[in-house]
Amino acid sequence: MKYTKEKLVSFFKSNGRMPSYSELAKLYGFKSKNSAYSLASNFIDQDILRRDSKGFLIPGEQFNGIQILGTVQAGFPAFASEEKGEHLSLDEWLVNEHDATYLLRVSGDSMIDAGILEGDYVVVERTQDFSVGDIVIAEVDDEWTMKYLRIKNNKYYLEAANNEYPDIYPKGELKIHAVVRSLVRKYEKNK
Amino acid sequence: MKYTKEKLVSFFKSNGRMPSYSELAKLYGFKSKNSAYSLASNFIDQDILRRDSKGFLIPGEQFNGIQILGTVQAGFPAFASEEKGEHLSLDEWLVNEHDATYLLRVSGDSMIDAGILEGDYVVVERTQDFSVGDIVIAEVDDEWTMKYLRIKNNKYYLEAANNEYPDIYPKGELKIHAVVRSLVRKYEKNK
DNA sequence: CTTGTTACTGAACGAGCGTTCATATATAAT
DNA sequence: ATTATATATGAACGCTCGTTCAGTAACAAG
């Protein structure tokens, strides 16, 4: 392919929308809108773009998202066969209820045995739809914590994922504010 | 606010672009384009939408992304003050080099002490820009693994984050295929 | 050189675009 | 009732849109 999708992607990122055909022409150095039209048709064949019912260009399956390749440590799929894999957007995958979802930075090591480390980010959803076994953001006796929600003798209590932290049996009210739906960790580059 | 952004968001999700003003009018039950124009102006005031140089509607800061609230376990910020916080897109945050980035499912427990559990997903970037200390996807003696990259006596070797796994000193060639840039874990709902 | 193919140009079309303005309706305040 | 304020309507403007079509330029095959 002589023309790659890179310029298109960067246009979309900085402009928040797909280009019109005249913009597309300018973007790739064409003097005619029709050249852009053909180029777009190419991209459509690759499912990088789509034309919607009004003719506008919109992102196709291959435009956004990152590819799911396979499993590491159980027959790693060859990078060669990386064409047309499944693509997904992390935002759509991890976030269900958009307006009730927040990101919290984790401090402390109380959930370390659950693989939640200091500096990680948890995606929490403000909801009362929690279950025993969930990791919840709770307010107990005027303190906020993130712990496992457990139950004993029909009473909720909180359990850390770290032996050095005792279970918390609320004296007063136990308020569940949010449920941890997913976790995100970003590795900084070593230098 | 009488009119919320929900319909707008769902239009964007299913159509891949922002509506025109006539579409916006239909979406909210207006009979006039100008009503949609005023509505859009409201959304623009809230930075849910923006108008670009051509007048097209594009997503604003408050349209996408999830809010970063604060830190759990060190003075949890009140949910009350949740207005106009910082928003971010997980895709943009976690993925730098789009075309070289892939998602891999983790199997095994060899990196468990680094908080990488079975079933997690790692976001890896195919690059040769790795450093000692990175978690890498490596091919050594015809086997693929994910391990810490270490160095001793000017020779690379691989170290697991689990005492039960020995260090791997490659007999033959050590090929670094990718570097782990971030980690994603999705909790399934307990029922 | 001729022929066919592909890539690009440039003009044209009707349609829908964003925007403005004047007007009508509804809501609230006095 | 009267006024004021916000909200919705509908027509109109010039402009750019997507799309089509005919024509030119580049280039390879025979």
XYZ file of C-alpha atoms (C1' of nucleotides) in Angstrom:
442
model
C 0.000 0.000 0.000
C 1.341 3.322 -1.017
C -0.922 5.288 1.310
C -1.173 4.267 4.934
C -3.782 5.106 7.491
C -1.390 7.046 9.690
C -2.302 10.511 8.478
C -5.932 9.612 8.770
C -5.521 8.444 12.350
C -3.648 11.554 13.349
C -6.299 13.736 11.726
C -8.950 11.941 13.693
C -7.037 12.255 16.921
C -6.415 15.950 16.614
C -9.737 16.916 15.040
C -12.132 14.608 16.825
C -13.824 13.557 13.616
C -13.152 12.031 10.237
C -12.128 14.338 7.414
C -14.370 15.304 4.562
C -13.195 14.276 1.121
C -11.654 17.624 0.393
C -9.850 17.513 3.713
C -8.751 13.976 2.961
C -7.400 15.126 -0.382
C -5.390 17.887 1.246
C -4.188 15.468 3.919
C -2.657 13.091 1.382
C -1.589 15.722 -1.117
C -4.222 15.165 -3.793
C -5.574 17.976 -5.857
C -8.875 16.324 -6.536
C -11.617 15.244 -4.185
C -12.172 12.187 -6.294
C -8.687 10.900 -5.559
C -9.598 11.107 -1.920
C -12.786 9.279 -2.720
C -10.862 6.390 -4.270
C -8.428 6.359 -1.388
C -11.319 6.186 1.021
C -12.739 3.277 -0.944
C -9.444 1.487 -0.444
C -9.565 2.103 3.268
C -13.130 0.870 3.287
C -12.045 -2.375 1.639
C -9.621 -2.860 4.519
C -12.334 -1.946 7.008
C -10.255 0.918 8.273
C -13.100 3.216 7.288
C -16.794 2.873 6.658
C -19.309 5.010 4.882
C -22.457 5.590 6.867
C -25.933 6.070 5.448
C -25.283 9.746 4.745
C -21.997 9.009 3.013
C -19.871 10.345 5.825
C -16.694 8.525 6.672
C -16.627 6.843 10.053
C -14.053 4.600 11.734
C -14.051 0.960 10.711
C -13.118 -2.090 12.714
C -9.430 -1.783 11.860
C -9.212 1.879 12.724
C -9.400 1.863 16.466
C -8.573 -0.445 19.268
C -5.749 -2.808 19.851
C -5.499 -6.356 18.702
C -5.962 -9.332 20.934
C -3.221 -11.641 19.906
C -3.494 -14.668 22.127
C -2.049 -16.069 25.259
C 1.470 -15.685 26.490
C 3.091 -18.808 27.858
C 0.814 -21.251 26.153
C 1.845 -21.220 22.568
C 2.402 -17.631 21.726
C 0.768 -16.883 18.400
C 3.173 -15.854 15.715
C 3.312 -12.143 15.088
C 3.166 -13.024 11.428
C -0.522 -13.842 11.496
C -1.510 -10.536 12.865
C -3.886 -9.597 10.087
C -7.496 -8.869 10.786
C -7.554 -10.005 14.375
C -10.141 -8.971 16.858
C -9.867 -5.337 17.808
C -11.200 -3.759 20.915
C -11.328 -0.443 22.659
C -10.157 -0.520 26.251
C -12.646 2.178 27.189
C -15.590 0.229 25.895
C -14.315 -2.998 27.323
C -13.634 -1.808 30.839
C -16.340 0.790 31.323
C -19.990 -0.144 31.433
C -21.833 2.654 33.180
C -20.014 5.645 31.893
C -21.336 8.357 34.145
C -20.946 6.319 37.314
C -17.419 5.164 36.622
C -14.303 6.695 38.088
C -10.624 6.041 38.283
C -8.889 5.835 41.633
C -5.218 5.654 42.357
C -4.282 2.908 44.777
C -2.130 3.730 47.748
C -0.963 1.261 50.308
C -0.373 -2.459 50.097
C -3.472 -3.821 51.768
C -4.641 -5.610 48.622
C -1.256 -6.789 47.457
C -2.131 -10.485 47.591
C -4.930 -9.780 45.152
C -2.395 -8.342 42.748
C -3.344 -4.737 43.435
C -0.223 -2.725 43.984
C 0.547 0.779 45.113
C 0.295 3.100 42.138
C -2.196 0.964 40.269
C -5.468 2.468 39.163
C -8.799 0.857 39.852
C -11.839 1.516 37.726
C -14.727 1.755 40.134
C -18.427 1.968 39.472
C -20.703 3.796 41.867
C -23.477 1.338 42.396
C -25.349 -0.580 45.034
C -25.253 -3.674 42.851
C -22.451 -5.350 44.814
C -21.982 -8.944 45.870
C -20.059 -10.775 48.531
C -16.601 -11.416 47.166
C -16.402 -8.136 45.285
C -13.650 -5.683 45.974
C -15.477 -2.602 47.171
C -14.829 0.989 48.095
C -16.404 1.239 51.517
C -16.861 3.769 54.252
C -16.737 2.236 57.674
C -16.615 4.146 60.950
C -15.742 7.326 59.042
C -12.860 5.782 57.143
C -12.601 4.924 53.495
C -10.956 1.725 52.349
C -10.779 -0.692 49.487
C -11.241 -4.284 50.612
C -12.937 -7.551 49.856
C -16.538 -7.641 50.951
C -17.217 -10.754 53.043
C -20.113 -11.976 55.099
C -20.286 -13.880 58.386
C -23.339 -14.506 60.534
C -25.388 -12.393 58.149
C -23.143 -9.419 58.737
C -20.855 -7.833 56.214
C -17.229 -7.322 57.039
C -14.140 -6.282 55.139
C -11.083 -8.363 54.459
C -7.751 -7.176 53.143
C -5.597 -9.192 50.794
C -2.620 -8.935 53.069
C -2.074 -10.901 56.271
C -0.732 -7.884 58.093
C -4.106 -6.189 57.921
C -6.861 -7.430 60.199
C -10.419 -7.974 59.108
C -12.653 -5.009 59.679
C -15.905 -5.652 61.485
C -17.792 -2.381 61.341
C -18.905 -1.025 64.666
C -21.278 1.399 63.072
C -22.668 1.518 59.610
C -20.931 -0.025 56.613
C -21.489 2.016 53.510
C -20.576 0.534 50.164
C -19.895 3.382 47.789
C -18.491 1.671 44.768
C -17.394 -1.647 43.319
C -14.048 -2.264 41.683
C -14.751 -3.379 38.118
C -11.273 -3.453 36.692
C -7.685 -2.579 37.291
C -5.141 -0.737 35.216
C -1.413 -0.549 35.723
C 0.914 1.533 33.616
C 4.582 0.659 33.635
C 6.904 3.586 33.434
C 9.836 3.258 31.133
C 13.074 2.285 32.818
C 15.983 4.351 31.663
C -30.763 20.278 32.906
C -33.780 19.116 31.005
C -31.775 17.521 28.219
C -28.924 15.212 29.095
C -26.031 14.031 27.010
C -27.138 10.418 27.047
C -28.859 10.359 23.685
C -25.927 12.154 22.202
C -23.489 9.624 23.588
C -25.503 6.717 22.310
C -25.766 8.316 18.889
C -22.019 8.716 18.808
C -21.431 5.159 19.906
C -23.695 3.603 17.332
C -22.958 5.964 14.452
C -19.261 6.598 14.936
C -19.654 10.353 14.555
C -21.440 13.335 15.982
C -24.879 14.155 14.604
C -25.603 17.041 12.302
C -27.980 19.641 13.659
C -30.960 18.156 11.908
C -30.060 14.743 13.281
C -29.610 16.271 16.695
C -33.057 17.821 16.441
C -34.630 14.501 15.561
C -32.690 12.817 18.350
C -34.144 15.094 21.028
C -37.565 15.508 19.461
C -37.197 19.031 18.141
C -38.868 20.153 14.968
C -36.379 22.859 14.234
C -32.692 22.705 13.548
C -32.198 25.873 15.507
C -33.435 24.234 18.701
C -30.724 21.678 18.193
C -28.315 24.522 17.646
C -29.191 26.036 21.025
C -29.004 22.652 22.686
C -25.572 22.138 21.195
C -24.530 25.516 22.527
C -25.555 24.371 25.981
C -23.499 21.228 25.629
C -20.616 23.352 24.426
C -20.851 25.488 27.567
C -20.443 22.308 29.586
C -17.579 21.218 27.350
C -19.469 18.090 26.430
C -19.268 19.220 22.824
C -17.086 21.544 20.822
C -17.514 23.223 17.494
C -14.527 22.887 15.237
C -13.358 25.388 12.665
C -15.877 24.154 10.124
C -18.733 24.314 12.604
C -19.013 20.566 12.987
C -19.729 19.175 16.392
C -16.939 17.166 17.950
C -16.575 15.568 21.392
C -15.532 17.859 24.220
C -13.545 17.109 27.322
C -16.588 15.987 29.276
C -17.878 13.710 26.550
C -15.474 10.837 26.704
C -13.242 9.254 29.204
C -13.623 8.538 32.847
C -12.872 10.830 35.707
C -9.851 10.553 37.891
C -11.173 11.090 41.356
C -8.239 10.738 43.669
C -6.582 8.221 45.841
C -8.223 5.487 47.796
C -6.983 4.977 51.313
C -5.462 8.373 51.760
C -8.357 10.699 52.153
C -10.869 9.597 49.617
C -12.227 12.626 47.836
C -15.902 13.216 48.358
C -18.032 12.074 45.478
C -19.812 15.362 45.864
C -17.064 17.350 44.223
C -17.117 15.323 41.095
C -17.733 18.184 38.715
C -15.278 18.976 35.976
C -12.522 16.696 37.068
C -9.818 15.466 34.803
C -11.080 13.071 32.183
C -9.031 10.583 30.281
C -9.401 7.902 27.698
C -7.888 4.588 28.684
C -6.973 3.869 25.092
C -4.996 7.040 24.713
C -3.449 6.709 28.126
C -2.249 3.139 27.815
C -1.427 2.888 24.137
C 1.388 4.867 22.627
C 2.381 3.178 19.408
C -0.956 2.106 18.099
C 0.044 -0.210 15.300
C 2.689 -2.005 17.313
C 0.554 -2.582 20.383
C -1.223 -5.801 21.206
C -3.150 -7.361 24.012
C -2.086 -10.687 25.445
C -3.891 -12.862 27.913
C -1.728 -14.027 30.794
C -1.640 -17.684 31.655
C 0.347 -19.164 34.488
C 1.560 -17.704 37.732
C 5.175 -17.006 36.966
C 4.776 -13.251 37.439
C 2.455 -13.393 40.407
C 4.780 -11.532 42.758
C 4.723 -8.624 40.322
C 0.964 -8.551 40.637
C 0.355 -10.153 37.261
C -2.218 -12.879 37.665
C -3.602 -15.585 35.471
C -6.359 -14.135 33.327
C -4.962 -10.619 33.322
C -4.239 -8.905 30.044
C -0.966 -7.233 29.282
C -0.639 -4.456 26.758
C 2.577 -5.117 24.920
C 4.426 -3.019 22.419
C 6.528 -4.609 19.727
C 9.731 -2.704 19.965
C 13.453 -3.101 20.448
C 13.445 -0.138 22.791
C 13.642 -2.223 25.953
C 15.641 -1.761 29.122
C 16.919 -3.932 31.909
C 14.142 -4.178 34.469
C 11.347 -4.202 31.906
C 8.916 -7.031 31.741
C 9.418 -8.440 28.287
C 7.925 -10.984 25.947
C 10.936 -13.037 24.982
C 11.768 -16.038 22.884
C 14.508 -18.126 24.368
C 15.586 -21.543 23.156
C 12.382 -21.819 21.090
C 10.090 -21.008 23.981
C 8.042 -17.892 24.580
C 7.761 -16.373 28.017
C 6.980 -13.186 29.852
C 9.617 -12.341 32.430
C 11.731 -9.591 33.902
C 14.745 -8.769 31.796
C 17.891 -8.780 33.927
C 21.578 -8.526 33.223
C 24.599 -10.201 34.815
C 28.170 -10.224 33.535
C 27.034 -8.305 30.465
C 24.609 -11.074 29.563
C 20.858 -10.821 29.584
C 18.824 -13.348 31.491
C 15.193 -13.699 32.464
C 13.789 -13.675 35.965
C 10.300 -14.708 37.014
C 8.395 -12.997 39.784
C 7.799 -16.261 41.592
C 10.335 -18.167 43.655
C 9.234 -21.475 42.227
C 10.491 -20.532 38.801
C 14.227 -20.510 38.192
C 16.054 -17.788 36.355
C 16.485 -18.469 32.686
C 19.972 -18.118 31.283
C 19.565 -18.542 27.556
C 21.736 -21.214 25.994
C 21.138 -19.927 22.538
C 19.822 -16.626 21.381
C 17.557 -14.416 23.467
C 15.043 -12.599 21.323
C 13.072 -9.781 22.864
C 9.870 -9.442 20.907
C 7.879 -6.992 22.941
C 7.810 -4.951 26.113
C 4.937 -4.945 28.589
C 3.703 -1.374 28.810
C 0.628 -1.808 30.925
C -1.684 -4.289 32.527
C -5.432 -4.605 32.527
C -7.578 -6.784 34.727
C -11.314 -7.083 34.399
C -13.226 -8.416 37.365
C -16.168 -10.577 36.527
C -19.318 -10.009 38.464
C -19.896 -12.387 41.333
C -23.407 -13.715 41.450
C 4.486 2.457 -31.047
C 0.154 0.783 -29.533
C -2.914 -0.810 -26.154
C -4.693 -1.403 -21.782
C -4.664 -0.205 -16.920
C -4.235 2.456 -13.154
C -3.901 6.836 -10.829
C -5.116 11.384 -10.717
C -7.510 15.801 -12.184
C -11.260 18.984 -12.665
C -15.838 20.350 -13.329
C -20.643 19.640 -12.292
C -25.000 18.104 -9.757
C -28.373 18.256 -6.211
C -28.596 17.794 -1.324
C -27.680 18.815 3.235
C -24.720 21.549 5.939
C -24.064 25.382 9.792
C -25.754 29.676 10.803
C -28.837 33.691 11.189
C -33.081 36.102 11.769
C -37.715 37.080 12.610
C -41.568 35.082 14.732
C -44.411 32.212 17.744
C -45.237 29.709 21.931
C -44.625 28.603 26.625
C -43.138 29.670 31.375
C -42.412 32.556 35.229
C -42.522 37.122 37.730
C -44.760 41.253 38.926
C -53.619 40.972 32.989
C -49.090 42.441 31.854
C -44.468 42.131 31.227
C -40.260 39.738 30.826
C -37.575 35.723 29.788
C -36.610 31.538 28.017
C -37.664 28.010 24.478
C -39.231 26.299 20.052
C -40.415 27.134 15.247
C -39.646 27.702 10.309
C -37.829 29.920 6.462
C -33.733 31.621 4.239
C -28.599 32.378 3.145
C -24.354 30.904 1.080
C -21.310 27.182 1.324
C -19.415 22.599 1.391
C -20.803 18.114 1.216
C -20.716 13.296 -1.252
C -21.020 11.539 -5.634
C -20.648 11.109 -10.635
C -18.611 11.576 -15.102
C -15.507 12.722 -18.623
C -10.874 13.530 -19.437
C -5.678 13.651 -18.608
C -1.117 11.701 -17.065
C 1.825 7.896 -15.924
C 3.362 3.542 -16.742
C 3.689 -1.277 -17.857
C 2.928 -5.163 -21.266
C 3.060 -6.801 -25.739
